[in-house]
Coordinates of C-alpha atoms in Angstrom, one line a residue:
X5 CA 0.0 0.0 0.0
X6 CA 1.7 3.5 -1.2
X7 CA 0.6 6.8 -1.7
X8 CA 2.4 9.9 -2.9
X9 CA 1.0 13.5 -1.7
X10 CA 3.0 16.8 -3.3
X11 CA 4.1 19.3 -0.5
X12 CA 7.3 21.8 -0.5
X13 CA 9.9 23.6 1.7
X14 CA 12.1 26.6 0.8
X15 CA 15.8 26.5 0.6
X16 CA 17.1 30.4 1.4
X17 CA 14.2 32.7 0.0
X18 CA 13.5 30.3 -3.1
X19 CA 11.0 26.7 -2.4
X20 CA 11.4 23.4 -4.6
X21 CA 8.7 20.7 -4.5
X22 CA 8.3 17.5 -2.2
X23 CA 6.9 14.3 -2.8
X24 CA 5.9 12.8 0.3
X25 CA 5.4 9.0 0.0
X26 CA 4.1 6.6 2.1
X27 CA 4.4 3.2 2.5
X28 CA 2.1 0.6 5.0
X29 CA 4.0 -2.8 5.5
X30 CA 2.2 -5.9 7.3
X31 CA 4.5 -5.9 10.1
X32 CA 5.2 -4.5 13.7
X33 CA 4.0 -1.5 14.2
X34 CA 6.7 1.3 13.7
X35 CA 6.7 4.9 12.1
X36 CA 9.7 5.5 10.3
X37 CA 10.3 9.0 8.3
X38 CA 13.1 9.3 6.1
X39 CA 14.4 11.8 3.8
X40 CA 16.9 13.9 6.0
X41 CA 14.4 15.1 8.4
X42 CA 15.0 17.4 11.5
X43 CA 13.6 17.3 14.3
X44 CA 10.2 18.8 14.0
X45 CA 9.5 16.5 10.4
X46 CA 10.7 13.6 13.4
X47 CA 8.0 15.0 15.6
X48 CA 5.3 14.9 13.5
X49 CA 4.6 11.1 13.8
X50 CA 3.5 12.0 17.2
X51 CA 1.0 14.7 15.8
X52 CA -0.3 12.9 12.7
X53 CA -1.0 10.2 14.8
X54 CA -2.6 11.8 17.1
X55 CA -4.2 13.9 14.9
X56 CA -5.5 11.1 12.6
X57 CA -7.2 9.1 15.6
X58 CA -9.0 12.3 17.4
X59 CA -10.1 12.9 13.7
X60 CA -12.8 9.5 13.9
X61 CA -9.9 7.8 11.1
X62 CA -7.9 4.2 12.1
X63 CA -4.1 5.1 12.4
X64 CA -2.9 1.5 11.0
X65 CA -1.2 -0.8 13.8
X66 CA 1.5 -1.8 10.8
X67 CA 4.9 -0.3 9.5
X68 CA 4.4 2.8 8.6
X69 CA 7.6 4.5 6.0
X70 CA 7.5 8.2 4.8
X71 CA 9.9 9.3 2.3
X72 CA 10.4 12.8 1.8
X73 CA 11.8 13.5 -1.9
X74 CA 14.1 14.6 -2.8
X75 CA 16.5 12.6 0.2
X76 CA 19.7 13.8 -0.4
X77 CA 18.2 17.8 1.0
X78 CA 17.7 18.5 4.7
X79 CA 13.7 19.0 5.6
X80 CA 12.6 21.1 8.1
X81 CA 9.5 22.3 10.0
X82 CA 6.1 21.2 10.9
X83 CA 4.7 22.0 7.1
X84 CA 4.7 18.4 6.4
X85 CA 2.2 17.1 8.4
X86 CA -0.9 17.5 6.8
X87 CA 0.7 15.8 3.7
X88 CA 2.2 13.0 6.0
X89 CA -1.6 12.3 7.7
X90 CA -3.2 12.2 4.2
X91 CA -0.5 10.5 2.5
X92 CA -1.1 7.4 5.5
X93 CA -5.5 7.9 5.2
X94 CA -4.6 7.1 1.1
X95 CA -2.4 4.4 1.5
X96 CA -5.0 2.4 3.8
X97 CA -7.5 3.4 1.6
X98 CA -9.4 5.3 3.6
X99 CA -9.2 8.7 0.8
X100 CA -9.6 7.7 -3.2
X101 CA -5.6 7.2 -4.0
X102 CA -6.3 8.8 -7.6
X103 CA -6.6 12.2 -5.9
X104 CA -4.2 13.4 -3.5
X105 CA -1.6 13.4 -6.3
X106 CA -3.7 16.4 -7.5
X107 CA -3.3 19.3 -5.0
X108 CA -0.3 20.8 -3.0
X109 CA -0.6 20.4 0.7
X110 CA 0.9 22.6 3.6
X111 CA -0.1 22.4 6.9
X112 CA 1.1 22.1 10.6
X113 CA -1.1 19.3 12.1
X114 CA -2.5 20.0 16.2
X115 CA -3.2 17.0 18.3
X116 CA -7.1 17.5 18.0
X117 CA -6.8 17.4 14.0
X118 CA -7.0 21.7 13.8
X119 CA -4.5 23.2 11.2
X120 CA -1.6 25.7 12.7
X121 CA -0.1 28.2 10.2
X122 CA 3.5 27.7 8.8
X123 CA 6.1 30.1 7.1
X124 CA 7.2 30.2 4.3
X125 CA 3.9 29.9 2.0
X126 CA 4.5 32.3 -0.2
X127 CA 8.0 31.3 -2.3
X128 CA 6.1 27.6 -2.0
X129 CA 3.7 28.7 -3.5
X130 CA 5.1 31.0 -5.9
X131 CA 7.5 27.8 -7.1
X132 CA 4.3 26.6 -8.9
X133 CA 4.1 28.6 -11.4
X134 CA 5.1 26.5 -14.3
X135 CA 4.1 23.1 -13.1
X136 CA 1.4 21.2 -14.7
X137 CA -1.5 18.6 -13.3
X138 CA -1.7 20.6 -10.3
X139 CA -5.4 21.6 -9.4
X140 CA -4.6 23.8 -6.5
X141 CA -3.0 24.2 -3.2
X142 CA -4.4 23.2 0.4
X143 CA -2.9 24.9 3.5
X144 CA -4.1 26.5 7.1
X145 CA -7.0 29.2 7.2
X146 CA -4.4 31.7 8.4
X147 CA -1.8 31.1 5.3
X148 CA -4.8 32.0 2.8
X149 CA -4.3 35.8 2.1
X150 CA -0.3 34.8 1.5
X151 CA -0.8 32.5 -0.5
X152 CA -3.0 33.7 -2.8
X153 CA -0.7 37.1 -3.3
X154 CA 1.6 34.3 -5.3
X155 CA -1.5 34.1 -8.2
X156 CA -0.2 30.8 -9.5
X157 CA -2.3 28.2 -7.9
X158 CA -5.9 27.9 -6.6
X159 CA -6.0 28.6 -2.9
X160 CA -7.9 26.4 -0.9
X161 CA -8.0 26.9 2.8
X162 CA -8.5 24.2 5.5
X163 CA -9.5 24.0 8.9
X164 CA -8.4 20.5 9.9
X165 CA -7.6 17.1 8.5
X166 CA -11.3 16.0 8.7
X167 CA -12.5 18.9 6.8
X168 CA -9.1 18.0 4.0
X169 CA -10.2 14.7 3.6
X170 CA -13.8 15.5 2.9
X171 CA -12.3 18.5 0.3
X172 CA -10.7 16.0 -1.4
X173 CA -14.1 13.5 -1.5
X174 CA -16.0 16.7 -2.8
X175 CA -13.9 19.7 -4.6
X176 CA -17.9 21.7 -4.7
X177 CA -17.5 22.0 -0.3
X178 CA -14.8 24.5 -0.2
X179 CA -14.5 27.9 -3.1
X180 CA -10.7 29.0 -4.1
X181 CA -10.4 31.5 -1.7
X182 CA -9.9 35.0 -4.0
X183 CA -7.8 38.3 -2.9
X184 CA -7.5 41.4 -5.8
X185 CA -4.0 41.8 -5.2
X186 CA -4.1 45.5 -6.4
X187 CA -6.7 46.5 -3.1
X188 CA -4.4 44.5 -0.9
X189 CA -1.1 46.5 -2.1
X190 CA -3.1 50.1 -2.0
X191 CA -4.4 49.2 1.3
X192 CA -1.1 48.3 2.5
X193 CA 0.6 51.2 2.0
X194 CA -0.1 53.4 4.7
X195 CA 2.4 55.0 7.5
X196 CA 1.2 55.5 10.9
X197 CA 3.7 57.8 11.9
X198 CA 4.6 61.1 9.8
X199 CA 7.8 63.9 9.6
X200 CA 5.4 66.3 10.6
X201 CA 5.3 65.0 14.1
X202 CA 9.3 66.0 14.4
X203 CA 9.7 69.4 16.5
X204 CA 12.4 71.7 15.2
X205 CA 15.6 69.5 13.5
X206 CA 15.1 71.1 10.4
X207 CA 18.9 70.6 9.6
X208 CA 18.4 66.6 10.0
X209 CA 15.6 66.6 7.8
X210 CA 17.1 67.8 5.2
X211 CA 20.2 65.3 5.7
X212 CA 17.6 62.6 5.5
X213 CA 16.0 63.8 2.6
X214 CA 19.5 64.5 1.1
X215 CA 19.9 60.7 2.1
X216 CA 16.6 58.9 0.8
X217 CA 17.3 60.7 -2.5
X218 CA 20.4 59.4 -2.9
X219 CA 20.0 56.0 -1.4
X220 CA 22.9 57.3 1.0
X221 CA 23.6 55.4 4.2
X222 CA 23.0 58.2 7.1
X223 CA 25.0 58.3 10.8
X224 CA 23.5 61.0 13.4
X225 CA 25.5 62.1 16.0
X226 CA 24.5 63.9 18.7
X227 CA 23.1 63.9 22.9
X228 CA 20.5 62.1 24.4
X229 CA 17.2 62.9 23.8
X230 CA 17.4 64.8 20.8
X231 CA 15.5 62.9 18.6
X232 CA 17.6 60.4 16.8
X233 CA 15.6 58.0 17.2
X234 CA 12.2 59.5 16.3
X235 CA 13.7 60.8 13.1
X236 CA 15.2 57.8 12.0
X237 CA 11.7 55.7 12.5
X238 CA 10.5 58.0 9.8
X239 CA 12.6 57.3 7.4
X240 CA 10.6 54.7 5.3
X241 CA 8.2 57.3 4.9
X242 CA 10.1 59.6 2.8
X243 CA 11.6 56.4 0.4
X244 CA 9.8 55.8 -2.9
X245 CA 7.0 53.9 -2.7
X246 CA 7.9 49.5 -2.7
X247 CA 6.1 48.0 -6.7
X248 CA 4.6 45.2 -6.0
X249 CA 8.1 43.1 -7.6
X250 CA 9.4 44.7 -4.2
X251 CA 6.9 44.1 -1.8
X252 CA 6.6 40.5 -3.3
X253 CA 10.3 39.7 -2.6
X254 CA 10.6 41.5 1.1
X255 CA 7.5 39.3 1.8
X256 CA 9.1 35.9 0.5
X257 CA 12.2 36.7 2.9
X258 CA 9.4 38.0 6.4
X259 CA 7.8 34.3 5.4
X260 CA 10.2 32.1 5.4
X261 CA 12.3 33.7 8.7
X262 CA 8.9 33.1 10.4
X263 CA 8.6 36.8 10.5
X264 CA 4.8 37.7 8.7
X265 CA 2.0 39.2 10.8
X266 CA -0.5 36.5 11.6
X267 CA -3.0 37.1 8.4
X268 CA -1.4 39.1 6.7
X269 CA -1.0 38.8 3.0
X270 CA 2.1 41.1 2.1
X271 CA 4.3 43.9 3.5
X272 CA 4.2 46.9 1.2
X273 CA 5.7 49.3 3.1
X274 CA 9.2 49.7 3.8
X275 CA 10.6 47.5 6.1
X276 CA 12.2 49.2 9.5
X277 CA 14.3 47.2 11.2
X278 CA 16.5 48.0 14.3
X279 CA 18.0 45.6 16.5
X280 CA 19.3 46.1 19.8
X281 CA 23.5 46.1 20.3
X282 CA 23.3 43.2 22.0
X283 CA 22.3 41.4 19.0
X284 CA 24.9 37.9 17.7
X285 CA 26.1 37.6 14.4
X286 CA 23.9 35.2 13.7
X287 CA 21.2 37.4 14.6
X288 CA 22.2 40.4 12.2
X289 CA 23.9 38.8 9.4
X290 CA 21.9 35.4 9.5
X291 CA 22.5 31.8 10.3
X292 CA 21.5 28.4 11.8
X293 CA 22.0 24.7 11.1
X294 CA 20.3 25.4 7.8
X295 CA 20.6 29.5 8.0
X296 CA 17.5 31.8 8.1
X297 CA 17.9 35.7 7.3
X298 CA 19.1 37.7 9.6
X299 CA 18.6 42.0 9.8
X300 CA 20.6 42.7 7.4
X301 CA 17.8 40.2 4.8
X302 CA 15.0 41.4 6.8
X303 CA 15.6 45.1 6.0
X304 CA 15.9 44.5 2.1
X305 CA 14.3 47.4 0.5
X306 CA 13.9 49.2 3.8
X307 CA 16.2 50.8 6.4
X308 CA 18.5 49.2 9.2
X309 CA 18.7 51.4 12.1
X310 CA 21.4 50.9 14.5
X311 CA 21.3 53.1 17.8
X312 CA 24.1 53.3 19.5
X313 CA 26.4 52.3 17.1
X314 CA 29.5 52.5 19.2
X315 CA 28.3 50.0 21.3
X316 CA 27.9 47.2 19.1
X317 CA 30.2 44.4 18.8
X318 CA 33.3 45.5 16.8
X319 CA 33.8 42.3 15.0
X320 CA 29.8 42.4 14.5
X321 CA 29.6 45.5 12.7
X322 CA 32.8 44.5 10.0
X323 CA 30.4 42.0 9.1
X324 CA 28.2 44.7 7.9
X325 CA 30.9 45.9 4.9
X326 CA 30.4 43.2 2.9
X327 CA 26.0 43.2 2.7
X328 CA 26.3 47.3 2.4
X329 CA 28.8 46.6 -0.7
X330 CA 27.2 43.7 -2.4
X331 CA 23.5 44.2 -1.0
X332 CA 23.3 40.6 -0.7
X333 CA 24.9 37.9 2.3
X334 CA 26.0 34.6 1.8
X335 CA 26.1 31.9 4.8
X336 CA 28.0 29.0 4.3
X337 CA 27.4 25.8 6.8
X338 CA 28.6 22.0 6.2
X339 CA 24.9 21.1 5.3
X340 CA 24.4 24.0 2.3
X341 CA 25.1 27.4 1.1
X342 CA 22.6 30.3 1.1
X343 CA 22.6 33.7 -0.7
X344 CA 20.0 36.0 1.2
X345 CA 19.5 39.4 -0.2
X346 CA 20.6 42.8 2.1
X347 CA 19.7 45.9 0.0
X348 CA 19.5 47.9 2.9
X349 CA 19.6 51.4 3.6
X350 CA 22.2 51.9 6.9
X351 CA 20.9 54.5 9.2
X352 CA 23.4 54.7 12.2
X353 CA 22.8 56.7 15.7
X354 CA 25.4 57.6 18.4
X355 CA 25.8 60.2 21.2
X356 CA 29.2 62.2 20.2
X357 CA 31.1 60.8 23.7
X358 CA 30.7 58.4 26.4
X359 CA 28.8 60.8 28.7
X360 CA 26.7 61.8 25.3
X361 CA 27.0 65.7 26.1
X362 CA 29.7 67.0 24.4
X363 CA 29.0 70.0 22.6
X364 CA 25.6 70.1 24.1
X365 CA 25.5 74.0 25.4
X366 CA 22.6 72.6 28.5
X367 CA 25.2 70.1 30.2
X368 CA 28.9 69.9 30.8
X369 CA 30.8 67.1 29.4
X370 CA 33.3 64.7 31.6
X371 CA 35.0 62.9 29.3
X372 CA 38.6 63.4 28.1
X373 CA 40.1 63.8 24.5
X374 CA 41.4 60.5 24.9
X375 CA 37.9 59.1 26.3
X376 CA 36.2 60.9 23.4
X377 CA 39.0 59.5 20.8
X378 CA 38.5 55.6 22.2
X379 CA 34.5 55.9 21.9
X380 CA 34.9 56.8 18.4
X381 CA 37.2 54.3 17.7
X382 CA 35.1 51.5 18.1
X383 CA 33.7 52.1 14.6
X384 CA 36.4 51.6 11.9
X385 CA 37.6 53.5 9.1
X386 CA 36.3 51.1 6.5
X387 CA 32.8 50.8 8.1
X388 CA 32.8 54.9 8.0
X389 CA 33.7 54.7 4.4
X390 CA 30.5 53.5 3.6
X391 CA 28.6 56.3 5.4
X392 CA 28.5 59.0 2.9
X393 CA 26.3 61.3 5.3
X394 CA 27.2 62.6 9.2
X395 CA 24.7 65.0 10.1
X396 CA 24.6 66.8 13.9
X397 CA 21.4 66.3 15.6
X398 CA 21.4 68.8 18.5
X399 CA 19.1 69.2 21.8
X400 CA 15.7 70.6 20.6
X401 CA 15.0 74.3 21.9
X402 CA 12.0 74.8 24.2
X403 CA 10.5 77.2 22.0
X404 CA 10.9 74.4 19.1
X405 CA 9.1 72.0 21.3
X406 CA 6.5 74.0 22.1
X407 CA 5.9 75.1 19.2
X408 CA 2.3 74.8 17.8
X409 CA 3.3 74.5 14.2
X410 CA 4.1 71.4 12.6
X411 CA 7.4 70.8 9.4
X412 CA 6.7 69.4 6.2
X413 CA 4.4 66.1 6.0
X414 CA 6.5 62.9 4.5
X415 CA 4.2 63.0 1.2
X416 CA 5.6 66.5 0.6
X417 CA 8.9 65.4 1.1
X418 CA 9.0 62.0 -0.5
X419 CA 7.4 64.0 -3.7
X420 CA 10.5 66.0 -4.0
X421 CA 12.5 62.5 -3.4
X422 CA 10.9 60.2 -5.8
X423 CA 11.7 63.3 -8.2
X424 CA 15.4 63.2 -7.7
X425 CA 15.2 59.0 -8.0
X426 CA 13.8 59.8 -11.6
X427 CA 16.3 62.3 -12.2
X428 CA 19.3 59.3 -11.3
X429 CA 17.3 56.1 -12.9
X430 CA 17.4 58.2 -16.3
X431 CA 21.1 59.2 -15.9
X432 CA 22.3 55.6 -14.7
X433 CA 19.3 53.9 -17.5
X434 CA 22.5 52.4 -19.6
X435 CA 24.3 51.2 -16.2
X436 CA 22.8 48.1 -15.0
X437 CA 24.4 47.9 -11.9
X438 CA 23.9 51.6 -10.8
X439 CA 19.9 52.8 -9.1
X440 CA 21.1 55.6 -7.2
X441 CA 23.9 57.9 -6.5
X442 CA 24.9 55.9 -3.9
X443 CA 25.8 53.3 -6.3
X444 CA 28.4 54.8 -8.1
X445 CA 31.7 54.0 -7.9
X446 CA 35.3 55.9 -8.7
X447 CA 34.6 55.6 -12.4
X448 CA 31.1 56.9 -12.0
X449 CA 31.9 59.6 -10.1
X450 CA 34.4 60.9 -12.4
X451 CA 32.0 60.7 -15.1
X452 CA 28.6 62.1 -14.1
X453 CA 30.3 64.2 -10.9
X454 CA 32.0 66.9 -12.5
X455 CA 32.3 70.3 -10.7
X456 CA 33.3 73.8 -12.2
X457 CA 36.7 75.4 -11.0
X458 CA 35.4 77.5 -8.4
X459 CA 33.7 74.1 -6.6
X460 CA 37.0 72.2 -7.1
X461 CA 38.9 75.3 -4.8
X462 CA 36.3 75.1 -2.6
X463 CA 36.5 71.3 -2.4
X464 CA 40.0 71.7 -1.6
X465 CA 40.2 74.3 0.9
X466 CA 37.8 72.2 3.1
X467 CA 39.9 69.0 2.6
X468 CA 43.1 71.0 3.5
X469 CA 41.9 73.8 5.5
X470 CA 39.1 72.3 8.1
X471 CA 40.9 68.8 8.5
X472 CA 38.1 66.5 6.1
X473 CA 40.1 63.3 5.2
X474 CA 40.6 62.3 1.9
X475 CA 38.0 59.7 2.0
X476 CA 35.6 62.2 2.3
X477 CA 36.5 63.3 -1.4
X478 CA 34.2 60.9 -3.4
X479 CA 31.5 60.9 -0.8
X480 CA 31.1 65.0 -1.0
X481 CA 31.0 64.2 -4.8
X482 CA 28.5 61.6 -4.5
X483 CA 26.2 63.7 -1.8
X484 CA 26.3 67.0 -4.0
X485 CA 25.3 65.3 -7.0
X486 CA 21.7 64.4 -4.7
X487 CA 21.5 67.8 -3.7
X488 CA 21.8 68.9 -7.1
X489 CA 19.0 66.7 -8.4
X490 CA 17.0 67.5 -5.3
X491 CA 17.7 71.4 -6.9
X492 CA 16.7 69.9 -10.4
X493 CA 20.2 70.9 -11.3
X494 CA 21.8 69.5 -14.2
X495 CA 25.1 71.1 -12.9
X496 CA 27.0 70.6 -9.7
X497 CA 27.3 74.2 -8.0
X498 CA 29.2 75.8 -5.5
X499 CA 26.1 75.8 -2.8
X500 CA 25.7 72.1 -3.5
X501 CA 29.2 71.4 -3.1
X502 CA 29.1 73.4 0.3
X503 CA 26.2 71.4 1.4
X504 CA 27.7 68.3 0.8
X505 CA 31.1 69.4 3.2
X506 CA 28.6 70.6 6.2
X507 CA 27.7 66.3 5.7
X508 CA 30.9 65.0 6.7
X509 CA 30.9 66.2 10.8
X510 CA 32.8 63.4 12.0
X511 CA 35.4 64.0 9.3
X512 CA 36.1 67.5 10.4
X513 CA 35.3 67.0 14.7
X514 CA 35.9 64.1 15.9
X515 CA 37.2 61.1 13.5
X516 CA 41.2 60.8 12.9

């Protein structure tokens, strides 16, 4: 007696499919899976059978064998389950054999027969696309809405194992559950917080917006209290809207790390991550026995925010130069290799010493030079290099805060934004590798960065003159050539050249 069921798992962000067999031998009873299973694919004999007796089925007192193809690829999770349960109801004939082959199934199996949610659905799903004799796909309740965002398959959602194996005696019981994916990515798109709500800081906004514009990682620098934080959480805000490609891909990488709301059906605004400094490598870049995204995957197309940067693991944070370079991570382990992708924008916070009050005019500082010198140290040079923005954020005045009036909304200033984006995908259309100004390297620079005589002397007199290091020379270059799209300038000029320079604080106060 044998049965085959289709189910699937996902390998990185991507899913391949899984035939689930099952075999009932006349001899002592035994459950056996095989297949490279982990533990929670081990587990499931426990539920399945528990689940198929509480169901009113006969769990057969024989040898039971599931094989999980393809066997030479680790399987993991509790998705099996409902496949496993039906797979066994077919072989003993207690489901017509001729259709299980018909449908995908997903589905975590409870003890009373219910159906749990599992991650993941949506790359399973979405692997599909091309494959023939499949009718639809049956998973939990909950998964419904994320599944049917894929539109490759039918979408049929179950409630328990009873209510699968009378689906599969009668298709007419159950309707393909239906979602217009337009409505779902319109509705999506909403902000609950605004710029508007920021008191005073107009000098930060405008480094922000200087930033989203360009796609230009962002460090602020300044005392406790001031804002840093607020500002940064409304960054996303101000970014060009996700296309549904987008918000298709940063879902696929929230589902399979186990990271989707409960219900929901896709994330289409810009993801805002920011992890404490406390947080393990594994936790930021990503890993595991078989590795799962980390922050750095989980803010692709969105912002990383990392508050007190200082105070992150040094070794932690060089893991960070190779994602910002490549936008993608690769984690290598005995059992496979995985590619996650990490376009991220980096937005960095840190209080300018130890104590957090130098400069501050309403409290004295108590840290040394030397103190102040060490603090800063703990971020390196080549992590700084890829900060092309340091902005001051300074304590807010009391007439600022209580102030009646309100700044610019975001939808004013993400106009202006996705208006300098156009500006750079139409300069860069002929370089595949290039989206923003951030983007550009050396070569670029030299070619679509080029500044009048009078810039160049003031370019070097703030090099020479106010102590910026030389690696500041590109990233001026880079930040002036926002500031001139943000201008609708086709030209570099000498204002946007000085703006640039008033970006680089910690080149001209406190790095060395």
């Amino acid at each position: 007696m044998l049965s085959r069921v289709i189910s699937s798992a996902t390998m990185g962000v991507e899913a391949y499919k899984v035939e689930v067999e099952s075999d009932i031998q006349q001899q002592l009873p035994a459950f056996v899976t095989v297949g490279l299973p982990d533990g929670a694919v081990r587990e499931s004999k426990e539920r399945v059978t528990a689940a198929i007796k509480n169901s009113d089925f006969m769990f057969p007192s024989k040898r039971v064998t599931i094989n999980l193809a393809p066997a030479d690829i680790r399987k993991e999770g509790s998705a099996f389950d409902l496949p496993i349960a039906v797979g066994i109801l077919s072989a003993t004939g207690q489901i017509l054999r001729d259709r299980v082959d018909e449908f995908v199934m997903l589905g975590e199996l409870s003890l009373d027969g219910t159906l749990r949610p599992v991650p993941g659905v949506l790359p399973m799903v979405m692997s599909f696309k091309n494959v023939n004799g499949i009718k639809g796909i049956m998973l939990p309740k909950t998964n419904a809405k994320e599944a049917a965002m894929a539109n490759t398959l039918k979408v049929y959602p179950i409630e328990s194992l009873k209510e699968a194996v009378h689906f599969l005696e009668d298709e007419s019981i159950i309707k393909p559950f239906m979602i217009d994916i337009k409505t779902v990515f319109s509705d999506a798109m909403k902000y609950h917080i605004d710029f508007s709500d920021v008191k005073g800081q107009e000098s930060a906004k405008r480094a922000l917006e200087v930033a989203a514009a360009g796609g230009h990682n962002i460090i602020m620098i300044g005392p406790p209290g001031s804002g840093k934080t607020m500002l940064a959480r409304r960054m996303p805000t101000i970014l060009p809207d996700l296309s549904i490609e987008e918000a298709l891909e940063t879902t696929k990488i929230h589902s399979v790390a186990g990271r989707l709301p409960v219900d929901s059906a896709l994330i289409a605004t810009r993801p805002f991550r920011s992890p404490h400094h406390s947080i393990s490598y594994a936790g930021l870049i990503g890993g595991g026995a078989i590795p799962k995204p980390g922050e750095v995957s989980l803010a692709h197309h969105g912002v990383l925010f990392l508050d007190e940067l200082p105070e992150f693991k040094k070794d932690i944070l060089e893991m960070l130069r190779q994602p910002m370079e490549d936008h993608q991570v690769t984690i290598s382990r005995a059992l496979t290799t995985l590619t996650y992708p990490a376009g991220f924008m980096l937005i960095s916070a840190m209080n300018p010493c130890p104590c957090g009050y130098y400069g501050d005019h309403n409290h004295e500082c108590k840290c040394s030079a030397m103190e102040i010198q060490r603090y800063m140290s703990r971020i390196s040079g080549p992590l700084m290099d890829r900060i092309d923005i340091h902005v001051t954020v300074p304590t807010v005045k009391f007439k600022e805060l209580a102030s009646e009036s309100s700044g610019e909304k975001s939808s004013v200033i993400a106009s202006r934004v996705n208006n300098a984006r156009k500006h750079q995908l139409e300069r860069f259309k002929d370089e595949p590798a290039i989206f923003s100004n951030a983007h550009m390297e050396s070569r670029d620079i030299r070619k679509y960065c080029k500044i009048d005589d009078k810039s160049q002397q003031l370019l070097s007199l703030a090099i020479t003159k106010q102590g910026l290091s030389a690696r500041a020379y590109d990233r001026i270059l880079k930040v002036s050539r926002t500031i001139a799209d943000l201008a609708e300038s086709e030209n570099i000029e000498m204002n946007h050249i000085a703006e640039a320079i008033h970006y680089r604080t910690l080149d001209r106060k406190l790095w060395s």
